[in-house]
Amino acid sequence: MTVKPVRVTIWNEYRHERQDPAVRAHYPAGIHAVLAAALEAAGCTVRVATLDEPEHGLDAATLAATDVLVWWGHLAHEAVADTVVDRVQQRVLDGMGLVVLHSAHESKIFRRLMGTTCKVMWRERGERERVWVVQPAHPVAAGLPEYFELPQSEMYGEPTDIPAPDELVFISWFQGGEVFRSGGAYTRGRGRIFYFSPGHETFPIYHHPLVQRVIVNAVRWAAPNDFSGAPVAGIRQGGAHRPDPLEPLD
Protein backbone atom coordinates (compact mmCIF):
# COMPACT_ATOMS: atom_id res chain seq x y z
CA MET A 1 0.00 0.00 0.00
CA THR A 2 1.31 3.42 -0.94
CA VAL A 3 1.19 5.91 1.93
CA LYS A 4 0.66 9.49 0.86
CA PRO A 5 3.08 12.02 2.38
CA VAL A 6 1.64 14.28 5.07
CA ARG A 7 0.91 17.72 3.63
CA VAL A 8 2.28 20.28 6.09
CA THR A 9 1.94 24.05 6.11
CA ILE A 10 4.37 25.84 8.43
CA TRP A 11 3.07 29.21 9.57
CA ASN A 12 5.64 31.64 10.97
CA GLU A 13 5.33 35.31 11.84
CA TYR A 14 8.82 35.79 10.35
CA ARG A 15 9.38 38.99 12.30
CA HIS A 16 12.10 38.12 14.84
CA GLU A 17 14.48 36.82 12.18
CA ARG A 18 14.27 40.06 10.21
CA GLN A 19 14.48 42.41 13.20
CA ASP A 20 16.89 40.79 15.65
CA PRO A 21 20.48 39.90 14.65
CA ALA A 22 20.71 37.38 17.50
CA VAL A 23 17.77 35.45 16.08
CA ARG A 24 18.96 35.83 12.49
CA ALA A 25 22.30 34.28 13.49
CA HIS A 26 20.53 31.01 14.32
CA TYR A 27 17.84 31.19 11.63
CA PRO A 28 19.14 33.26 8.70
CA ALA A 29 16.42 31.95 6.38
CA GLY A 30 13.75 31.96 9.11
CA ILE A 31 12.64 29.49 11.75
CA HIS A 32 10.30 28.02 9.15
CA ALA A 33 13.25 27.05 6.94
CA VAL A 34 14.79 24.85 9.64
CA LEU A 35 11.45 23.23 10.44
CA ALA A 36 10.72 22.69 6.74
CA ALA A 37 14.06 20.97 6.16
CA ALA A 38 13.44 18.56 9.05
CA LEU A 39 9.93 17.72 7.88
CA GLU A 40 10.93 17.32 4.25
CA ALA A 41 13.74 14.98 5.30
CA ALA A 42 11.07 12.92 7.08
CA GLY A 43 9.07 12.61 3.86
CA CYS A 44 6.46 15.32 4.37
CA THR A 45 5.30 17.68 1.65
CA VAL A 46 5.89 21.16 3.04
CA ARG A 47 4.77 24.67 2.19
CA VAL A 48 5.43 27.86 4.17
CA ALA A 49 3.08 30.73 5.02
CA THR A 50 3.98 33.95 6.84
CA LEU A 51 2.15 36.79 8.54
CA ASP A 52 2.76 39.47 5.91
CA GLU A 53 1.38 37.50 2.98
CA PRO A 54 -2.18 38.17 1.78
CA GLU A 55 -4.54 36.40 4.19
CA HIS A 56 -1.35 35.52 6.11
CA GLY A 57 -0.77 32.80 3.53
CA LEU A 58 -3.70 30.83 4.92
CA ASP A 59 -6.37 31.20 2.26
CA ALA A 60 -9.08 28.57 1.99
CA ALA A 61 -7.35 26.67 -0.82
CA THR A 62 -4.10 26.39 1.14
CA LEU A 63 -5.87 25.13 4.25
CA ALA A 64 -7.92 22.66 2.21
CA ALA A 65 -4.63 21.21 0.93
CA THR A 66 -3.11 21.03 4.45
CA ASP A 67 -3.17 17.91 6.62
CA VAL A 68 -1.25 19.50 9.50
CA LEU A 69 -0.60 23.17 10.25
CA VAL A 70 2.51 24.00 12.31
CA TRP A 71 2.25 27.40 14.04
CA TRP A 72 5.02 29.62 15.43
CA GLY A 73 4.29 33.15 16.64
CA HIS A 74 5.46 35.61 19.30
CA LEU A 75 5.55 39.32 18.49
CA ALA A 76 2.36 39.77 16.53
CA HIS A 77 -0.37 37.46 17.81
CA GLU A 78 -2.96 40.26 17.64
CA ALA A 79 -2.02 41.11 14.04
CA VAL A 80 -3.56 37.84 12.84
CA ALA A 81 -6.96 38.60 11.32
CA ASP A 82 -9.94 37.07 13.07
CA THR A 83 -11.31 35.91 9.72
CA VAL A 84 -8.19 33.80 9.24
CA VAL A 85 -8.45 32.45 12.80
CA ASP A 86 -12.08 31.50 12.10
CA ARG A 87 -10.99 29.65 8.96
CA VAL A 88 -8.19 27.76 10.72
CA GLN A 89 -10.43 26.86 13.65
CA GLN A 90 -13.05 25.37 11.36
CA ARG A 91 -10.43 23.30 9.53
CA VAL A 92 -9.16 21.94 12.85
CA LEU A 93 -12.68 21.07 13.94
CA ASP A 94 -13.16 19.35 10.58
CA GLY A 95 -10.03 17.22 11.08
CA MET A 96 -6.87 19.18 10.17
CA GLY A 97 -4.03 18.66 12.65
CA LEU A 98 -2.39 21.58 14.46
CA VAL A 99 1.08 21.63 16.05
CA VAL A 100 1.61 24.71 18.24
CA LEU A 101 5.19 25.66 19.10
CA HIS A 102 6.71 27.62 21.99
CA SER A 103 5.28 31.15 22.36
CA ALA A 104 2.40 30.32 20.04
CA HIS A 105 0.60 29.24 23.21
CA GLU A 106 -0.70 32.84 23.20
CA SER A 107 -1.67 32.81 19.54
CA LYS A 108 -5.27 33.62 18.76
CA ILE A 109 -5.91 30.20 17.29
CA PHE A 110 -4.58 28.27 20.30
CA ARG A 111 -6.43 30.47 22.80
CA ARG A 112 -9.59 30.07 20.75
CA LEU A 113 -9.31 26.29 20.69
CA MET A 114 -8.32 26.03 24.36
CA GLY A 115 -10.87 28.53 25.66
CA THR A 116 -8.46 30.23 28.11
CA THR A 117 -5.79 32.96 28.10
CA CYS A 118 -3.05 30.28 27.84
CA LYS A 119 -0.66 32.54 29.78
CA VAL A 120 2.40 31.01 31.43
CA MET A 121 5.05 31.95 33.97
CA TRP A 122 8.32 32.72 32.18
CA ARG A 123 11.94 33.81 32.60
CA GLU A 124 14.55 34.41 29.89
CA ARG A 125 17.95 33.61 31.42
CA GLY A 126 19.32 30.96 29.07
CA GLU A 127 19.13 28.18 31.65
CA ARG A 128 19.29 24.44 31.07
CA GLU A 129 16.05 22.61 30.28
CA ARG A 130 15.61 18.88 30.81
CA VAL A 131 12.70 17.45 28.85
CA TRP A 132 11.33 14.27 30.45
CA VAL A 133 9.26 11.78 28.48
CA VAL A 134 6.40 10.86 30.81
CA GLN A 135 4.27 8.99 28.26
CA PRO A 136 6.82 6.84 26.36
CA ALA A 137 4.08 4.83 24.63
CA HIS A 138 2.63 7.91 22.94
CA PRO A 139 3.43 8.21 19.20
CA VAL A 140 4.94 11.69 19.69
CA ALA A 141 7.55 10.12 22.00
CA ALA A 142 8.63 7.51 19.42
CA GLY A 143 12.41 7.10 19.20
CA LEU A 144 13.18 9.38 22.14
CA PRO A 145 15.31 8.59 25.20
CA GLU A 146 13.77 8.91 28.68
CA TYR A 147 14.90 12.55 28.71
CA PHE A 148 17.00 15.00 26.72
CA GLU A 149 18.56 18.34 27.61
CA LEU A 150 18.72 21.75 25.98
CA PRO A 151 21.76 23.72 27.21
CA GLN A 152 19.98 27.09 26.93
CA SER A 153 16.26 27.71 26.99
CA GLU A 154 13.58 30.13 28.13
CA MET A 155 11.88 28.99 31.32
CA TYR A 156 8.17 28.34 31.17
CA GLY A 157 6.73 27.44 34.58
CA GLU A 158 3.65 26.43 36.49
CA PRO A 159 1.01 27.46 37.21
CA THR A 160 -0.16 27.97 33.66
CA ASP A 161 -3.52 28.84 32.12
CA ILE A 162 -2.96 26.31 29.32
CA PRO A 163 -5.58 23.62 29.98
CA ALA A 164 -4.45 20.20 31.12
CA PRO A 165 -3.91 18.10 28.00
CA ASP A 166 -5.86 14.96 27.17
CA GLU A 167 -2.49 13.19 27.19
CA LEU A 168 0.63 14.63 28.80
CA VAL A 169 3.75 13.46 26.95
CA PHE A 170 6.54 15.75 28.20
CA ILE A 171 7.40 17.57 31.42
CA SER A 172 10.35 19.98 31.51
CA TRP A 173 12.57 20.80 34.48
CA PHE A 174 14.58 24.02 34.40
CA GLN A 175 17.90 24.86 36.00
CA GLY A 176 16.22 27.50 38.15
CA GLY A 177 13.99 24.86 39.72
CA GLU A 178 10.64 25.23 37.95
CA VAL A 179 8.78 22.54 36.02
CA PHE A 180 6.37 22.87 33.10
CA ARG A 181 4.00 20.60 31.17
CA SER A 182 5.97 21.07 27.96
CA GLY A 183 4.26 18.68 25.59
CA GLY A 184 0.60 17.73 25.49
CA ALA A 185 -1.99 16.29 23.13
CA TYR A 186 -5.54 17.58 22.66
CA THR A 187 -8.54 16.83 20.51
CA ARG A 188 -10.96 19.49 19.35
CA GLY A 189 -13.78 18.33 17.09
CA ARG A 190 -12.12 15.91 14.70
CA GLY A 191 -8.76 17.65 14.86
CA ARG A 192 -5.70 16.62 16.84
CA ILE A 193 -3.57 19.34 18.46
CA PHE A 194 -0.11 19.03 19.98
CA TYR A 195 1.57 21.79 21.98
CA PHE A 196 5.37 21.67 22.43
CA SER A 197 7.01 24.48 24.38
CA PRO A 198 10.81 24.33 23.71
CA GLY A 199 11.84 26.70 20.94
CA HIS A 200 12.83 30.18 22.11
CA GLU A 201 14.07 32.17 19.11
CA THR A 202 17.37 33.45 20.58
CA PHE A 203 18.65 29.89 21.09
CA PRO A 204 19.25 27.26 18.35
CA ILE A 205 16.66 24.88 19.80
CA TYR A 206 15.04 23.93 16.50
CA HIS A 207 18.42 22.70 15.24
CA HIS A 208 18.46 20.06 18.00
CA PRO A 209 17.87 16.62 16.41
CA LEU A 210 15.59 15.39 19.21
CA VAL A 211 13.47 18.54 19.09
CA GLN A 212 13.12 17.97 15.36
CA ARG A 213 12.13 14.36 16.05
CA VAL A 214 9.39 15.54 18.42
CA ILE A 215 8.00 17.90 15.78
CA VAL A 216 8.09 15.25 13.06
CA ASN A 217 6.38 12.78 15.39
CA ALA A 218 3.78 15.37 16.34
CA VAL A 219 2.99 16.10 12.70
CA ARG A 220 2.58 12.42 11.91
CA TRP A 221 0.36 11.91 14.96
CA ALA A 222 -1.81 14.96 14.21
CA ALA A 223 -2.40 14.04 10.56
CA PRO A 224 -6.05 13.17 9.84
CA ASN A 225 -7.02 9.52 9.68
CA ASP A 226 -9.52 8.29 7.10
CA PHE A 227 -12.47 9.07 9.36
CA SER A 228 -11.42 12.52 10.55
CA GLY A 229 -10.75 13.67 7.00
CA ALA A 230 -14.13 12.55 5.65
CA PRO A 231 -16.66 15.35 5.09
CA VAL A 232 -20.05 15.01 6.79
CA ALA A 233 -22.97 17.07 5.54
CA GLY A 234 -24.19 19.60 8.05
CA ILE A 235 -21.25 19.46 10.45
CA ARG A 236 -20.08 22.97 9.55
CA GLN A 237 -23.47 24.29 10.66
CA GLY A 238 -23.06 22.70 14.07
CA GLY A 239 -24.73 19.35 13.47
CA ALA A 240 -26.34 17.08 10.92
CA HIS A 241 -30.03 16.16 10.73
CA ARG A 242 -30.52 12.42 10.41
CA PRO A 243 -34.27 11.96 9.83
CA ASP A 244 -34.08 8.24 9.09
CA PRO A 245 -32.96 5.86 11.87
CA LEU A 246 -30.36 3.20 11.23
CA GLU A 247 -32.57 0.52 12.76
CA PRO A 248 -36.36 0.03 12.54
CA LEU A 249 -38.29 1.82 15.25
CA ASP A 250 -41.40 -0.38 15.02
mmCIF file of N, CA and C in Angstrom, residues 27 102 126-132 147-155 172-175 182 196-200 203-212 214:
data_model
loop_
_atom_site.group_PDB
_atom_site.id
_atom_site.type_symbol
_atom_site.label_atom_id
_atom_site.label_comp_id
_atom_site.label_asym_id
_atom_site.label_seq_id
_atom_site.Cartn_x
_atom_site.Cartn_y
_atom_site.Cartn_z
ATOM 1 N N TYR A 27 18.835 31.524 12.644
ATOM 2 C CA TYR A 27 17.837 31.193 11.630
ATOM 3 C C TYR A 27 17.887 32.213 10.492
ATOM 4 N N HIS A 102 6.136 26.619 21.092
ATOM 5 C CA HIS A 102 6.714 27.616 21.991
ATOM 6 C C HIS A 102 5.725 28.743 22.310
ATOM 7 N N GLY A 126 18.442 31.902 29.758
ATOM 8 C CA GLY A 126 19.316 30.958 29.069
ATOM 9 C C GLY A 126 19.719 29.770 29.914
ATOM 10 N N GLU A 127 18.799 29.283 30.754
ATOM 11 C CA GLU A 127 19.132 28.179 31.649
ATOM 12 C C GLU A 127 18.871 26.829 30.991
ATOM 13 N N ARG A 128 19.423 25.784 31.596
ATOM 14 C CA ARG A 128 19.291 24.436 31.069
ATOM 15 C C ARG A 128 17.857 23.946 31.242
ATOM 16 N N GLU A 129 17.368 23.230 30.225
ATOM 17 C CA GLU A 129 16.048 22.610 30.278
ATOM 18 C C GLU A 129 16.206 21.111 30.062
ATOM 19 N N ARG A 130 15.622 20.341 30.953
ATOM 20 C CA ARG A 130 15.614 18.882 30.812
ATOM 21 C C ARG A 130 14.192 18.451 30.495
ATOM 22 N N VAL A 131 14.017 17.861 29.328
ATOM 23 C CA VAL A 131 12.696 17.446 28.851
ATOM 24 C C VAL A 131 12.517 15.963 29.148
ATOM 25 N N TRP A 132 11.603 15.657 30.064
ATOM 26 C CA TRP A 132 11.332 14.274 30.452
ATOM 27 C C TRP A 132 10.171 13.717 29.635
ATOM 28 N N TYR A 147 14.851 11.098 28.625
ATOM 29 C CA TYR A 147 14.895 12.555 28.705
ATOM 30 C C TYR A 147 15.974 13.057 27.761
ATOM 31 N N PHE A 148 15.901 14.345 27.433
ATOM 32 C CA PHE A 148 17.004 15.001 26.722
ATOM 33 C C PHE A 148 17.119 16.413 27.256
ATOM 34 N N GLU A 149 18.293 17.019 27.037
ATOM 35 C CA GLU A 149 18.565 18.337 27.608
ATOM 36 C C GLU A 149 18.871 19.368 26.538
ATOM 37 N N LEU A 150 18.407 20.588 26.796
ATOM 38 C CA LEU A 150 18.721 21.750 25.979
ATOM 39 C C LEU A 150 19.608 22.659 26.822
ATOM 40 N N PRO A 151 20.827 22.981 26.362
ATOM 41 C CA PRO A 151 21.759 23.725 27.211
ATOM 42 C C PRO A 151 21.297 25.131 27.559
ATOM 43 N N GLN A 152 20.514 25.763 26.674
ATOM 44 C CA GLN A 152 19.979 27.094 26.932
ATOM 45 C C GLN A 152 18.541 27.156 26.457
ATOM 46 N N SER A 153 17.676 27.655 27.331
ATOM 47 C CA SER A 153 16.265 27.713 26.986
ATOM 48 C C SER A 153 15.598 28.829 27.784
ATOM 49 N N GLU A 154 14.415 29.212 27.356
ATOM 50 C CA GLU A 154 13.584 30.129 28.128
ATOM 51 C C GLU A 154 12.727 29.313 29.078
ATOM 52 N N MET A 155 12.675 29.710 30.340
ATOM 53 C CA MET A 155 11.883 28.989 31.319
ATOM 54 C C MET A 155 10.405 29.304 31.152
ATOM 55 N N SER A 172 9.007 19.387 31.482
ATOM 56 C CA SER A 172 10.347 19.979 31.510
ATOM 57 C C SER A 172 10.701 20.454 32.911
ATOM 58 N N TRP A 173 11.960 20.230 33.267
ATOM 59 C CA TRP A 173 12.568 20.796 34.476
ATOM 60 C C TRP A 173 13.593 21.828 34.032
ATOM 61 N N PHE A 174 13.644 22.949 34.754
ATOM 62 C CA PHE A 174 14.576 24.020 34.403
ATOM 63 C C PHE A 174 15.616 24.198 35.508
ATOM 64 N N GLN A 175 16.754 24.692 35.098
ATOM 65 C CA GLN A 175 17.898 24.862 36.003
ATOM 66 C C GLN A 175 17.535 25.709 37.217
ATOM 67 N N SER A 182 5.406 20.523 29.202
ATOM 68 C CA SER A 182 5.966 21.074 27.964
ATOM 69 C C SER A 182 5.510 20.390 26.694
ATOM 70 N N PHE A 196 4.006 21.981 22.013
ATOM 71 C CA PHE A 196 5.367 21.665 22.433
ATOM 72 C C PHE A 196 6.089 22.973 22.712
ATOM 73 N N SER A 197 6.541 23.156 23.963
ATOM 74 C CA SER A 197 7.007 24.481 24.378
ATOM 75 C C SER A 197 8.460 24.818 24.040
ATOM 76 N N PRO A 198 9.440 23.896 24.015
ATOM 77 C CA PRO A 198 10.808 24.327 23.712
ATOM 78 C C PRO A 198 10.902 24.989 22.334
ATOM 79 N N GLY A 199 11.687 26.076 22.240
ATOM 80 C CA GLY A 199 11.836 26.704 20.936
ATOM 81 C C GLY A 199 12.046 28.198 20.964
ATOM 82 N N HIS A 200 12.634 28.739 22.060
ATOM 83 C CA HIS A 200 12.835 30.183 22.112
ATOM 84 C C HIS A 200 13.773 30.632 21.001
ATOM 85 N N PHE A 203 17.826 31.080 20.917
ATOM 86 C CA PHE A 203 18.651 29.892 21.093
ATOM 87 C C PHE A 203 18.394 28.934 19.927
ATOM 88 N N PRO A 204 19.389 28.119 19.540
ATOM 89 C CA PRO A 204 19.249 27.263 18.350
ATOM 90 C C PRO A 204 18.484 25.968 18.625
ATOM 91 N N ILE A 205 17.372 26.063 19.329
ATOM 92 C CA ILE A 205 16.662 24.875 19.799
ATOM 93 C C ILE A 205 16.106 24.044 18.650
ATOM 94 N N TYR A 206 15.629 24.692 17.592
ATOM 95 C CA TYR A 206 15.042 23.928 16.499
ATOM 96 C C TYR A 206 16.090 23.229 15.632
ATOM 97 N N HIS A 207 17.358 23.471 15.900
ATOM 98 C CA HIS A 207 18.420 22.702 15.239
ATOM 99 C C HIS A 207 18.704 21.394 15.977
ATOM 100 N N HIS A 208 18.197 21.242 17.183
ATOM 101 C CA HIS A 208 18.463 20.060 17.996
ATOM 102 C C HIS A 208 17.764 18.847 17.367
ATOM 103 N N PRO A 209 18.483 17.756 17.125
ATOM 104 C CA PRO A 209 17.873 16.616 16.413
ATOM 105 C C PRO A 209 16.700 15.989 17.155
ATOM 106 N N LEU A 210 16.712 15.991 18.493
ATOM 107 C CA LEU A 210 15.593 15.386 19.210
ATOM 108 C C LEU A 210 14.383 16.304 19.244
ATOM 109 N N VAL A 211 14.596 17.603 19.234
ATOM 110 C CA VAL A 211 13.472 18.540 19.090
ATOM 111 C C VAL A 211 12.835 18.356 17.713
ATOM 112 N N GLN A 212 13.656 18.217 16.694
ATOM 113 C CA GLN A 212 13.119 17.966 15.360
ATOM 114 C C GLN A 212 12.347 16.653 15.315
ATOM 115 N N VAL A 214 10.680 15.296 17.783
ATOM 116 C CA VAL A 214 9.391 15.539 18.422
ATOM 117 C C VAL A 214 8.418 16.173 17.435
#
